[in-house]
CSV table of C-alpha atoms in Angstrom, one decimal:
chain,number,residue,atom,x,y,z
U,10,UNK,CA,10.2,-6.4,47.1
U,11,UNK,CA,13.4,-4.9,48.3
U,12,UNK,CA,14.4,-0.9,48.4
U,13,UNK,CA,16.8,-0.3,45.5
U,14,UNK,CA,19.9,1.4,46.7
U,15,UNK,CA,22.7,3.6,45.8
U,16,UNK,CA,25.1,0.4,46.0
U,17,UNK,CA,22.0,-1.7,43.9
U,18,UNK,CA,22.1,1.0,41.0
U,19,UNK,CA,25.9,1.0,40.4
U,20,UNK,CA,25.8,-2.7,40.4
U,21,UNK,CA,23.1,-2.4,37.8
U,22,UNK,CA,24.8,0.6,35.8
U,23,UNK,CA,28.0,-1.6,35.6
U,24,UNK,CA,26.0,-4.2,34.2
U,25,UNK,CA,24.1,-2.3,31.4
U,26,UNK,CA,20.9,-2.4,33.3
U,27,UNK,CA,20.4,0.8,34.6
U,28,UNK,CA,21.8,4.4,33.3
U,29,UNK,CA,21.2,7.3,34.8
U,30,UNK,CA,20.4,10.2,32.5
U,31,UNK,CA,23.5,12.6,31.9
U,32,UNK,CA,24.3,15.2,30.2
U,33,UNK,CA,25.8,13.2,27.2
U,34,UNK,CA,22.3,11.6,26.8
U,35,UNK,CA,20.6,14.6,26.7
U,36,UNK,CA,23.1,15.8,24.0
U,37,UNK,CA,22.7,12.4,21.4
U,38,UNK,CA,18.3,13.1,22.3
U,39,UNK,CA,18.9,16.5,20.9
U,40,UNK,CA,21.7,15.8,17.8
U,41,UNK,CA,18.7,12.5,17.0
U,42,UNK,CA,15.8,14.7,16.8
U,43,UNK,CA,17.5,17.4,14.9
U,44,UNK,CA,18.8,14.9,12.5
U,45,UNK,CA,15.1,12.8,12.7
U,46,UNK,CA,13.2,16.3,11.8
U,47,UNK,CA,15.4,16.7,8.6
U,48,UNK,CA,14.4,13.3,7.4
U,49,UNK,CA,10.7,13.4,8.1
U,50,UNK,CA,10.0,17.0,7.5
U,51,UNK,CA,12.8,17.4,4.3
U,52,UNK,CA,11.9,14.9,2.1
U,53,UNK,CA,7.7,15.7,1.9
U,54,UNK,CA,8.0,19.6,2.6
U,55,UNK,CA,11.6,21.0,1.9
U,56,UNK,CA,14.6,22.4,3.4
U,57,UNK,CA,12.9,25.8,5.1
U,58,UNK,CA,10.0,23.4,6.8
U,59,UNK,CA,12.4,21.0,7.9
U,60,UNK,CA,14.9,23.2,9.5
U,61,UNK,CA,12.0,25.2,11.3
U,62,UNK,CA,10.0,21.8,12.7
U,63,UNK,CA,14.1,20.4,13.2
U,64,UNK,CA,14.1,23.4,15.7
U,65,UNK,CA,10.9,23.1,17.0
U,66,UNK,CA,12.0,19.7,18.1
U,67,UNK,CA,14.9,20.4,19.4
U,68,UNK,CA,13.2,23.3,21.7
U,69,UNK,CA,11.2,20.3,23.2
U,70,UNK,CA,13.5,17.7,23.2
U,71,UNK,CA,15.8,19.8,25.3
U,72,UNK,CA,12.9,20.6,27.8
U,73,UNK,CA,11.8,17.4,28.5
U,74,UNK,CA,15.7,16.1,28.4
U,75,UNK,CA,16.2,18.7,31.3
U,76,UNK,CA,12.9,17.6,33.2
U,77,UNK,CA,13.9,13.9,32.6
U,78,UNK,CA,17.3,14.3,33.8
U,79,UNK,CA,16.2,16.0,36.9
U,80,UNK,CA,13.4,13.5,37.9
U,81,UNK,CA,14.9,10.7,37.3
U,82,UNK,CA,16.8,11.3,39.8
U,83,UNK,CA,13.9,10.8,41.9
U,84,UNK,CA,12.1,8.0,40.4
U,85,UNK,CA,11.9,6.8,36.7
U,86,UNK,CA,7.9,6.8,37.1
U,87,UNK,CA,8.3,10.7,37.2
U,88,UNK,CA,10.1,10.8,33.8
U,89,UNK,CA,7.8,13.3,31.6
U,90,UNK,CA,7.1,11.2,28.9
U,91,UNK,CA,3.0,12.6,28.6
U,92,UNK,CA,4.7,16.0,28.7
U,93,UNK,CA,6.7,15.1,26.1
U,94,UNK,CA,4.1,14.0,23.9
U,95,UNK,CA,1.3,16.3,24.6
U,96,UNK,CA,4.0,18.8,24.0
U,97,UNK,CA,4.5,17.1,20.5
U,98,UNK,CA,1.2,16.8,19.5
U,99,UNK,CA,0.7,20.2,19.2
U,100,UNK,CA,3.4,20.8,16.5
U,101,UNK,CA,3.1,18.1,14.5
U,102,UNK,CA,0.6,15.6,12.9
U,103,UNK,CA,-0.2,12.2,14.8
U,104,UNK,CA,1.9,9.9,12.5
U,105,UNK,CA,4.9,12.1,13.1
U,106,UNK,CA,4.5,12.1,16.9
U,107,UNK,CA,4.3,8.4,16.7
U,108,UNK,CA,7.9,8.1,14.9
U,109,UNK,CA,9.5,11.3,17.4
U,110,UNK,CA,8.2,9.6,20.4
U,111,UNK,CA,9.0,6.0,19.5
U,112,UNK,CA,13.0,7.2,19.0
U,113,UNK,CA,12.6,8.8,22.4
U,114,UNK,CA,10.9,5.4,23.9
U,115,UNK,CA,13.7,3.9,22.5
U,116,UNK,CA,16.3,5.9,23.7
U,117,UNK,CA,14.9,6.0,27.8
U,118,UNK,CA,14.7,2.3,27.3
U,119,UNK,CA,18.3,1.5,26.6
U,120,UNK,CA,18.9,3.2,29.7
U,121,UNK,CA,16.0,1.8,32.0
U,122,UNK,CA,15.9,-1.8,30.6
U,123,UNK,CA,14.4,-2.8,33.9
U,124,UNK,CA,11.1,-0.8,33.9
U,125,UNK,CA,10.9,-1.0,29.8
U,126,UNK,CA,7.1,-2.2,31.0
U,127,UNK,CA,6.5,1.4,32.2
U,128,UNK,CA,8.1,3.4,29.7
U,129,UNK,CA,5.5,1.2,27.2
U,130,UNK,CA,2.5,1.7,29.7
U,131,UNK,CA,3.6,5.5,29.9
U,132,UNK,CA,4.0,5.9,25.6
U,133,UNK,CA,0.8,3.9,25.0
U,134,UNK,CA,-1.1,6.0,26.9
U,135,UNK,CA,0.4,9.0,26.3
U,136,UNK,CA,-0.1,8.0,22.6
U,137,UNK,CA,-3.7,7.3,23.0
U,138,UNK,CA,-4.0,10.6,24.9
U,139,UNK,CA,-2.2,12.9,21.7
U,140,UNK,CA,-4.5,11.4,19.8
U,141,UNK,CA,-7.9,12.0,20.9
U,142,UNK,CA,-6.4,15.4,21.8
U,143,UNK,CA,-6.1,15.8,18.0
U,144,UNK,CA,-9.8,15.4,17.5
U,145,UNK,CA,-10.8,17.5,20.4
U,146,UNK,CA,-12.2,21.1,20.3
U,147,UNK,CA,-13.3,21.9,23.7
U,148,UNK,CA,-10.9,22.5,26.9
U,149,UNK,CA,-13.1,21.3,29.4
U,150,UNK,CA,-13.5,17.3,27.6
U,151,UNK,CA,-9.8,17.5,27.3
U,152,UNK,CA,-9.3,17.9,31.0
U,153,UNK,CA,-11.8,15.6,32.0
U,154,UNK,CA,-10.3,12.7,29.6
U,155,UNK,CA,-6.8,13.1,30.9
U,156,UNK,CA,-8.1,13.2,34.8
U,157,UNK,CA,-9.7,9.6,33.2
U,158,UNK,CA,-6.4,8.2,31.9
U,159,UNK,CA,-4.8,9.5,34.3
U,160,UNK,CA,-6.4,7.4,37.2
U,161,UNK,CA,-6.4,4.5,34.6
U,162,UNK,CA,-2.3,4.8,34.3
U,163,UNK,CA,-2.0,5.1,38.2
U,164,UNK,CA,-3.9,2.1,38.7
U,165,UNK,CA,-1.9,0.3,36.1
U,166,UNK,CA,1.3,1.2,37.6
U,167,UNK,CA,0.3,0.0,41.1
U,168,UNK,CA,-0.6,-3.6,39.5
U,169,UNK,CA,2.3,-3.9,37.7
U,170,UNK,CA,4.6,-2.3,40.5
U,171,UNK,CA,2.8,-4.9,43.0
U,172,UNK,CA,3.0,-7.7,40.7
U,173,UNK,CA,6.4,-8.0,39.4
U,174,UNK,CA,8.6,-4.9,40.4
U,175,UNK,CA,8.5,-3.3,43.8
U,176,UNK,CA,6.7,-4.3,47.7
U,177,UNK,CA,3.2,-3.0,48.6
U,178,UNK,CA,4.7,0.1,50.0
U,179,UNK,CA,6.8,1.3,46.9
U,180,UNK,CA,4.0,0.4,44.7
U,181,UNK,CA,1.5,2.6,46.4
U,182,UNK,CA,4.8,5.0,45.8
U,183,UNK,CA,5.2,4.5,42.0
U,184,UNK,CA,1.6,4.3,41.5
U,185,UNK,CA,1.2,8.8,43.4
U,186,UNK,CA,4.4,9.4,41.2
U,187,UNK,CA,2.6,7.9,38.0
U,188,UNK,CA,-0.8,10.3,38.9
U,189,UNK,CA,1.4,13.3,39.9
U,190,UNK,CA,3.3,12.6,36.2
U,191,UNK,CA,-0.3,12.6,34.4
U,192,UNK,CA,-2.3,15.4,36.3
U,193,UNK,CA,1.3,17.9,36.2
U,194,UNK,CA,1.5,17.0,32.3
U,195,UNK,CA,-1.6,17.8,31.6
U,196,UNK,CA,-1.7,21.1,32.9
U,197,UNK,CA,2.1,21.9,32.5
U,198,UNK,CA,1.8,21.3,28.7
U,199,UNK,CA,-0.9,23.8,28.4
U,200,UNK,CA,1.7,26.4,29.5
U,201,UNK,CA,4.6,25.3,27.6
U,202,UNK,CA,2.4,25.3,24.7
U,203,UNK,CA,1.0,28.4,25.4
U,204,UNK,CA,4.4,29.8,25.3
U,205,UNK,CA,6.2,27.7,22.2
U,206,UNK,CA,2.8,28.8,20.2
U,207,UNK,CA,3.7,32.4,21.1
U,208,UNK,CA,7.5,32.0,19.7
U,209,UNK,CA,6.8,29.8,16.7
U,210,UNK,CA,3.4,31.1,15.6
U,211,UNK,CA,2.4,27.5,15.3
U,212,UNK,CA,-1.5,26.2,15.4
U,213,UNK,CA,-1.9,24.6,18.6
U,214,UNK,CA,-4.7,23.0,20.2
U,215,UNK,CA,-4.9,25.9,22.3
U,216,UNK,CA,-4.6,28.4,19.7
U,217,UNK,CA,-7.2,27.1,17.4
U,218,UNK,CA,-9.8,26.5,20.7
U,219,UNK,CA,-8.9,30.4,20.9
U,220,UNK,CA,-9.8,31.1,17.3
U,221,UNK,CA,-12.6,28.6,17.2
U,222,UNK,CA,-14.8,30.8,19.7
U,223,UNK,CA,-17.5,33.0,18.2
U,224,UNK,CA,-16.7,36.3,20.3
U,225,UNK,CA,-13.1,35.9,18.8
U,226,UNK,CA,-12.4,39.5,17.3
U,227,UNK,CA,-11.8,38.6,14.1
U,228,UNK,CA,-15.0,36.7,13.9
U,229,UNK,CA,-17.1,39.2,15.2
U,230,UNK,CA,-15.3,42.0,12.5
U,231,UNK,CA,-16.8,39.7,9.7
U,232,UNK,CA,-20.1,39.6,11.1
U,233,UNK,CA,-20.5,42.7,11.8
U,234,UNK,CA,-19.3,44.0,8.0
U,235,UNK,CA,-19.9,41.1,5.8
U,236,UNK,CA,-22.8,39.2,7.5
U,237,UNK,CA,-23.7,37.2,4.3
U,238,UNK,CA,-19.6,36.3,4.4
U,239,UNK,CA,-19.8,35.1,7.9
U,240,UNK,CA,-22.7,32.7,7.3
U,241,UNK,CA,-20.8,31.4,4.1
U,242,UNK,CA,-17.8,30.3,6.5
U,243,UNK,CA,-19.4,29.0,9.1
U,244,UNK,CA,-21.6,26.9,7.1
U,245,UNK,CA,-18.2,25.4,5.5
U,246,UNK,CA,-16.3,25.2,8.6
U,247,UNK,CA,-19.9,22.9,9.9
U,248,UNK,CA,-19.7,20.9,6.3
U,249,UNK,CA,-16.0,20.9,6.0
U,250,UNK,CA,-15.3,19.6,9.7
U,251,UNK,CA,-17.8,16.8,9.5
U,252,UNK,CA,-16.1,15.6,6.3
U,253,UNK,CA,-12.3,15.8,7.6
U,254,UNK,CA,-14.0,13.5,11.2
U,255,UNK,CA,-14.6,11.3,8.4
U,256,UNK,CA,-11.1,10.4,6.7
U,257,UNK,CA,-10.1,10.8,10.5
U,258,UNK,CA,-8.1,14.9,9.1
U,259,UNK,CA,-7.2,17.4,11.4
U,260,UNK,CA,-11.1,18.0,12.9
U,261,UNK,CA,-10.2,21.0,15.1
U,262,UNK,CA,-7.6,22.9,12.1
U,263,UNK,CA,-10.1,22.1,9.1
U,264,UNK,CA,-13.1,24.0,11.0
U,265,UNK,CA,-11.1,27.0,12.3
U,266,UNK,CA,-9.7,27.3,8.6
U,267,UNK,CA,-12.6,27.2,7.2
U,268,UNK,CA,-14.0,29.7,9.7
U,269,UNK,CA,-10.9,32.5,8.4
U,270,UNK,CA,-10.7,31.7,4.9
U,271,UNK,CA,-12.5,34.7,3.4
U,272,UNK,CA,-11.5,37.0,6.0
U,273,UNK,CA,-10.7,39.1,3.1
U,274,UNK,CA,-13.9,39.7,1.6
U,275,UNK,CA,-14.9,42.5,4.6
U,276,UNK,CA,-12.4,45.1,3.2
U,277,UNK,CA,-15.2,45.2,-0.2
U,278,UNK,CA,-18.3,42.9,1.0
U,279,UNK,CA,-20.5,43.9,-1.1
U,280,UNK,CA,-18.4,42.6,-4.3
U,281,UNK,CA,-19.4,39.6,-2.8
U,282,UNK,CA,-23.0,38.2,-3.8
U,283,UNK,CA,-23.5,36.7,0.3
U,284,UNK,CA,-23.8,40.0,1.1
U,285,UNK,CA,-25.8,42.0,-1.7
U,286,UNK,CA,-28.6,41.7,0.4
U,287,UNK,CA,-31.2,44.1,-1.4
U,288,UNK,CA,-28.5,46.2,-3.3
U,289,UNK,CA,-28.0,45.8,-7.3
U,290,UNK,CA,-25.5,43.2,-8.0
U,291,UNK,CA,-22.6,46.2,-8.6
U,292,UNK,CA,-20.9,43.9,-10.7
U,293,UNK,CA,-23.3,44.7,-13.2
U,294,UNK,CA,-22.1,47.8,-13.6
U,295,UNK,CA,-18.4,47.9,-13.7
U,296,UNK,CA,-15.8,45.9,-16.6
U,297,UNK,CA,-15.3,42.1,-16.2
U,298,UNK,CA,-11.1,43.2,-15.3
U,299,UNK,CA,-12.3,45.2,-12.5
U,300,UNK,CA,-14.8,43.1,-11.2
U,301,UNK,CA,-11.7,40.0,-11.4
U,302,UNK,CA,-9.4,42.1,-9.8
U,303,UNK,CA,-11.8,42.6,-7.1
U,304,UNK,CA,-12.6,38.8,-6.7
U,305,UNK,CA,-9.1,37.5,-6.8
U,306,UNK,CA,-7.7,40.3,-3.8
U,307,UNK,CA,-9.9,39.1,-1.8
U,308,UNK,CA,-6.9,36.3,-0.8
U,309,UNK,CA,-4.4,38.9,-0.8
U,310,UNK,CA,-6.5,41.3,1.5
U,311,UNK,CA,-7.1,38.0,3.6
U,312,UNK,CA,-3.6,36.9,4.0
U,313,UNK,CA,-2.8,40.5,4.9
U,314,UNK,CA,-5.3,40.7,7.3
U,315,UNK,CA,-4.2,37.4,9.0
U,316,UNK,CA,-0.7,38.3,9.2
U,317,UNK,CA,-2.2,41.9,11.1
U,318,UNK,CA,-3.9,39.9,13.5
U,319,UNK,CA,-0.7,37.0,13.3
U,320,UNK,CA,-3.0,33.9,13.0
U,321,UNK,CA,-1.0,31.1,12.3
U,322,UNK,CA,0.9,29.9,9.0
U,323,UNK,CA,-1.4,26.7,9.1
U,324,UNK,CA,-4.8,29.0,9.0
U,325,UNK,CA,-3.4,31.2,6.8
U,326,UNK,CA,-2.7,28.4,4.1
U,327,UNK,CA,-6.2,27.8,4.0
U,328,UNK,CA,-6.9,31.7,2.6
U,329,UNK,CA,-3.8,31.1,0.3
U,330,UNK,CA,-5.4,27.6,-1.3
U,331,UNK,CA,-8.9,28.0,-0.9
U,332,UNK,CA,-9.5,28.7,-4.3
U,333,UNK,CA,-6.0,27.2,-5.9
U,334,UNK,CA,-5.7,28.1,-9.3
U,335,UNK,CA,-9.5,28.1,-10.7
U,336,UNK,CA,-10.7,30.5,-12.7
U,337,UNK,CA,-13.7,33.1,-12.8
U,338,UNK,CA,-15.2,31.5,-15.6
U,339,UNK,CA,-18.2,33.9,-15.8
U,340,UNK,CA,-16.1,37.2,-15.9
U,341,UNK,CA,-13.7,35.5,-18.1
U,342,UNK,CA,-16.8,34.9,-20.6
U,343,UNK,CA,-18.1,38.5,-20.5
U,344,UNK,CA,-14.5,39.7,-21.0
U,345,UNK,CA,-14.0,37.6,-23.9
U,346,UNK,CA,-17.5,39.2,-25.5
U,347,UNK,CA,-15.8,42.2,-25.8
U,348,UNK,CA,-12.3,41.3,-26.3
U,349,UNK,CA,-11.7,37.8,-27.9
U,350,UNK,CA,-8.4,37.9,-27.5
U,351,UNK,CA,-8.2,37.8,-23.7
U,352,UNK,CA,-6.6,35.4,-21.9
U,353,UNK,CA,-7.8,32.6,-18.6
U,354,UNK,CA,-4.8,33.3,-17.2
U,355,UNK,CA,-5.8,36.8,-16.6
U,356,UNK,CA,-9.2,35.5,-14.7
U,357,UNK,CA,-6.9,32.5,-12.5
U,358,UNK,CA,-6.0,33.0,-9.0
U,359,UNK,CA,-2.6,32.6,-8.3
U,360,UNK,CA,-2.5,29.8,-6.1
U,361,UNK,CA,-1.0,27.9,-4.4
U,362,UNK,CA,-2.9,25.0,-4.7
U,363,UNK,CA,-4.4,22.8,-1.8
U,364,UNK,CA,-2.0,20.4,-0.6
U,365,UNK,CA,-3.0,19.1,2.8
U,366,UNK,CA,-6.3,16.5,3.1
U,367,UNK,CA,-7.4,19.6,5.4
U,368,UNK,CA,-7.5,22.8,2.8
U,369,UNK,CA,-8.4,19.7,0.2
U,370,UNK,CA,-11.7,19.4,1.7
U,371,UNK,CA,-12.0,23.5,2.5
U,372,UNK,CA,-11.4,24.6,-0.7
U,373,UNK,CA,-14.0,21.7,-2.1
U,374,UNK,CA,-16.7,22.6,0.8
U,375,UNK,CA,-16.2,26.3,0.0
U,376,UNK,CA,-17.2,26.0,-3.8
U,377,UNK,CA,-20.0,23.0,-3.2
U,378,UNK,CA,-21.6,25.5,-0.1
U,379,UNK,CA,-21.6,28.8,-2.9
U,380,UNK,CA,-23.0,26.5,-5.3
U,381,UNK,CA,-25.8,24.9,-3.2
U,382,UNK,CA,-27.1,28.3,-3.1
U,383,UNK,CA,-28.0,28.6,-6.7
U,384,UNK,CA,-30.4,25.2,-6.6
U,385,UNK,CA,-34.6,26.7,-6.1
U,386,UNK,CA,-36.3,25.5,-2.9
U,387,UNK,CA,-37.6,21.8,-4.8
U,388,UNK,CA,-34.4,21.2,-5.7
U,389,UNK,CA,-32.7,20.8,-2.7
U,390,UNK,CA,-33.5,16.7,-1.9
U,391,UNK,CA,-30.7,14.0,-1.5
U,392,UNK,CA,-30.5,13.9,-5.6
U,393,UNK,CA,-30.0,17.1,-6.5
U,394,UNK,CA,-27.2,18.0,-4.0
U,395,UNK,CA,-25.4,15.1,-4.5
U,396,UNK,CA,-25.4,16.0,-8.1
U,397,UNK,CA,-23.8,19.5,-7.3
U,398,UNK,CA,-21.3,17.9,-4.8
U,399,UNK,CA,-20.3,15.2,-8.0
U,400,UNK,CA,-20.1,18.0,-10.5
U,401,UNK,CA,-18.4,20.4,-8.5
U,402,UNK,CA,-15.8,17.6,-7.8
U,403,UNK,CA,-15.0,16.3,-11.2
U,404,UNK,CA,-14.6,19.8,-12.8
U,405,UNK,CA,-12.0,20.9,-9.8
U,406,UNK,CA,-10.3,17.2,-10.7
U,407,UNK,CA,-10.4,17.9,-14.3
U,408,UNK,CA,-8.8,21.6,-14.2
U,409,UNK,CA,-6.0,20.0,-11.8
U,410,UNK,CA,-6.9,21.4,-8.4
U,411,UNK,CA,-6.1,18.5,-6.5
U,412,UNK,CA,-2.7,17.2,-8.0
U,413,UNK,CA,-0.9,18.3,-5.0
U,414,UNK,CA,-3.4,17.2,-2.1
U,415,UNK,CA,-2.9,13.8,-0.5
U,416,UNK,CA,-6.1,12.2,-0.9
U,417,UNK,CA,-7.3,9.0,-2.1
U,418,UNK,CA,-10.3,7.9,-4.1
U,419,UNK,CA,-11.7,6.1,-1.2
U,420,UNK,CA,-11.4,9.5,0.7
U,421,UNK,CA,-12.7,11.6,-1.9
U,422,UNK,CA,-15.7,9.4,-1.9
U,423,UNK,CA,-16.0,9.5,1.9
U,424,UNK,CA,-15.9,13.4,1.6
U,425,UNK,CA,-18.8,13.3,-1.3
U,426,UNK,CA,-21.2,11.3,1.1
U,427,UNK,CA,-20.3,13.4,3.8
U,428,UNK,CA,-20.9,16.7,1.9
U,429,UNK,CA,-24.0,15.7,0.7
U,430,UNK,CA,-25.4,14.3,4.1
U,431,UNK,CA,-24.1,17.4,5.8
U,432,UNK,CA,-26.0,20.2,3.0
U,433,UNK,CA,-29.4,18.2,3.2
U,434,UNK,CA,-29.6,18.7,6.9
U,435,UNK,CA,-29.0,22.2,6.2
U,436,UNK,CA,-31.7,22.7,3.3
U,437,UNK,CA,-34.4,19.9,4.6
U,438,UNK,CA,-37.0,21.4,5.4
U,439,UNK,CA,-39.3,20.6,8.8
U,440,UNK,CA,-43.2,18.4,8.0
U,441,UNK,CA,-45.9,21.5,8.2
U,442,UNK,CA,-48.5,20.3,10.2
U,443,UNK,CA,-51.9,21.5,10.6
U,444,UNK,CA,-52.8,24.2,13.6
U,445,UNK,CA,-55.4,22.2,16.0
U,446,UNK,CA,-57.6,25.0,16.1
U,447,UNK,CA,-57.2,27.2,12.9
U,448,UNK,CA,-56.3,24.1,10.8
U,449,UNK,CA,-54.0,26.2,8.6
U,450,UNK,CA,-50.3,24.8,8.1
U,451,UNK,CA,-47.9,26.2,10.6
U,452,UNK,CA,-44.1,24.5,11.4
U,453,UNK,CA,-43.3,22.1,13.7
């Protein structure tokens, strides 16, 4: 229950116990996470991702390093470890947060063996915090759950403190410098995010909240020139969403990308059958080669049109994937009525192919939504849509589409159920019920 001096720390630095933060710790944090980045990221995405998310690290390693080494000079209950991770969480995916944060845990508590307890109260939470952030999409519930954990930690810290580390006094101490760590991370994150995001062009939390809202720019472009378009993608963001919740995917990433997918449609809507709202199909009256031409720019106008407005790389790979390599089967057919020798190479998009759980379940929702519209009003009960989702699934698995995405069977089933649960509360039509006083049918 004693104060810990000057004296008391070199006795305990002498003895391994206690290490202050230096600038030689600082330097190994930042040479570990550049090395740790080129082993996670290299092996599953290449050299060119590895080196940019090895950077990315470093930028944040050497932030909170700074911070750390600063305020522990104070008090180790100060040390930014929520920063750190709700820094991280916005870069990368949960797992890899988990193994960055767990070889900074490790680091901290070689040098505060003493209050390893805390450090492991701080990372658990902190942990727990990154990833419910993951799955959140408005700002206001994620202010309100950290002011929840962040009262939860503080009280924590003061019955541990009381119990087994400091007197009644320096517990009430540790327990303000454990709230003050929480409330100043949350909000302190938002900003260094804000700025990273800016430098990077990454899809953070923030970003995609940004892009998410219905008055964003972009959004309100599409609706205004391709309304049928707009409809289309927010249908599959609602159906897509739901179904990445399921297998526990990137909630907030799948819906905005599925949101911007066919951003390029609005250069030539009215190519597009969404929007030939009483207009002649004009496809009937120009070749098969210019109609494909047409259809398959409509990623390349996207992807141009992303870049102009500099959405991130993650939102624009779902307008690179969403239709991988299939082909235009119908125009290919009417091509090869007049020309036999024409090839299905000429009526493929170019890829690439989906190959994240997230533009997986985009590209499937996008050709399951486009294909739900072709069933007549009887036909849209539980049996016949599960029947489109299961077709539509095993002729995209036959033609290869999904080599490359890393999906199980048990999640590909998860994502069936969910599509088909998701397009009958689209298409299910209300009881009628008869009018009390005219007695004629009326809805409910």
């Amino acid at each position: 229950g004693e104060t810990v001096t000057q004296e008391d720390i070199k006795t305990l630095e002498k003895i391994g116990i206690y290490k202050q933060i230096n600038a030689y710790n600082v330097m190994v944090l930042i040479m570990l996470s550049f090395f740790e980045g080129q082993i996670i990221f290299g092996v599953t995405k290449g050299k060119k991702f590895a080196l940019k998310k090895s950077i990315e690290i470093i930028t944040v390693f050497f932030i909170v390093s700074l911070l750390a080494f600063l305020l522990s000079k104070i008090s180790i209950f100060l040390l930014p470890i929520p920063l750190f991770i709700l820094i991280l969480i916005e870069f990368f995916d949960f797992k890899d947060v988990v193994l960055l944060s767990l070889a900074f845990l490790l680091i901290l508590s070689n040098m505060f063996m003493q209050e390893a307890s805390i450090l492991i109260i701080y990372f658990v939470f902190s942990i727990l915090l990154a990833y419910l952030q993951e799955r959140e999409i408005k700002i206001l519930s994620y202010f309100k759950r950290n002011l929840y954990f962040t009262i939860i930690v503080a009280s924590i810290v003061l019955f541990v403190s009381k119990s087994f580390i400091a007197s009644s006094q320096n517990a009430v101490t540790n327990s303000l410098y454990a709230l003050i760590n929480f409330s100043v991370s949350t909000f302190s994150s938002l900003a260094v995010v804000y700025i990273l995001e800016h430098i990077f062009n990454e899809a953070t939390f923030l970003r995609l909240i940004e892009l998410n809202e219905p008055n964003n720019p972009i959004l309100k472009e599409l609706l205004e020139r391709a309304p049928g378009t707009f409809n289309h993608s927010l249908n599959v963001a609602n159906i897509a969403s739901q179904a990445a919740d399921a297998i526990e995917a990137n909630f907030l990433l799948t819906r905005v990308g599925a949101l911007y997918h066919d951003i390029g449609k609005m250069l030539y809507p009215y190519y597009f059958t969404e929007n030939q709202v009483g207009i002649p199909n004009i496809h009937n009256s120009i070749s098969p080669s210019l109609s494909k031409v047409i259809l398959i720019n409509h990623v390349k106008d996207g992807i141009a049109l992303a870049k102009r407005y500099r959405l991130p790389y993650d939102v624009i790979h779902f307008i690179e994937t969403h239709h991988g390599k299939s082909i235009l089967l119908y125009f290919y057919r009417k091509a090869k009525e007049t020309n036999p020798e024409v090839s299905e190479e000429e009526f493929r998009y170019p890829g690439p192919l989906p190959d994240t759980k997230e533009t997986f379940i985009v590209s499937l929702a996008d050709a399951i939504e486009a294909a739900s519209h072709s069933l007549s009003d009887n036909e849209t009960d539980y049996r016949h849509l599960e029947e489109v989702v299961n077709r539509i699934v095993e002729e995209r698995m036959k033609e290869g589409e999904f080599v490359e995405a890393p999906v199980t069977f048990h999640e590909i089933d998860i994502i069936k159920q969910t599509f088909v649960k998701s397009l009958f509360s689209i298409y299910h039509k209300r009881e009628r019920y008869p009018d009390e006083k005219t007695d004629s049918p009326r809805s409910s």
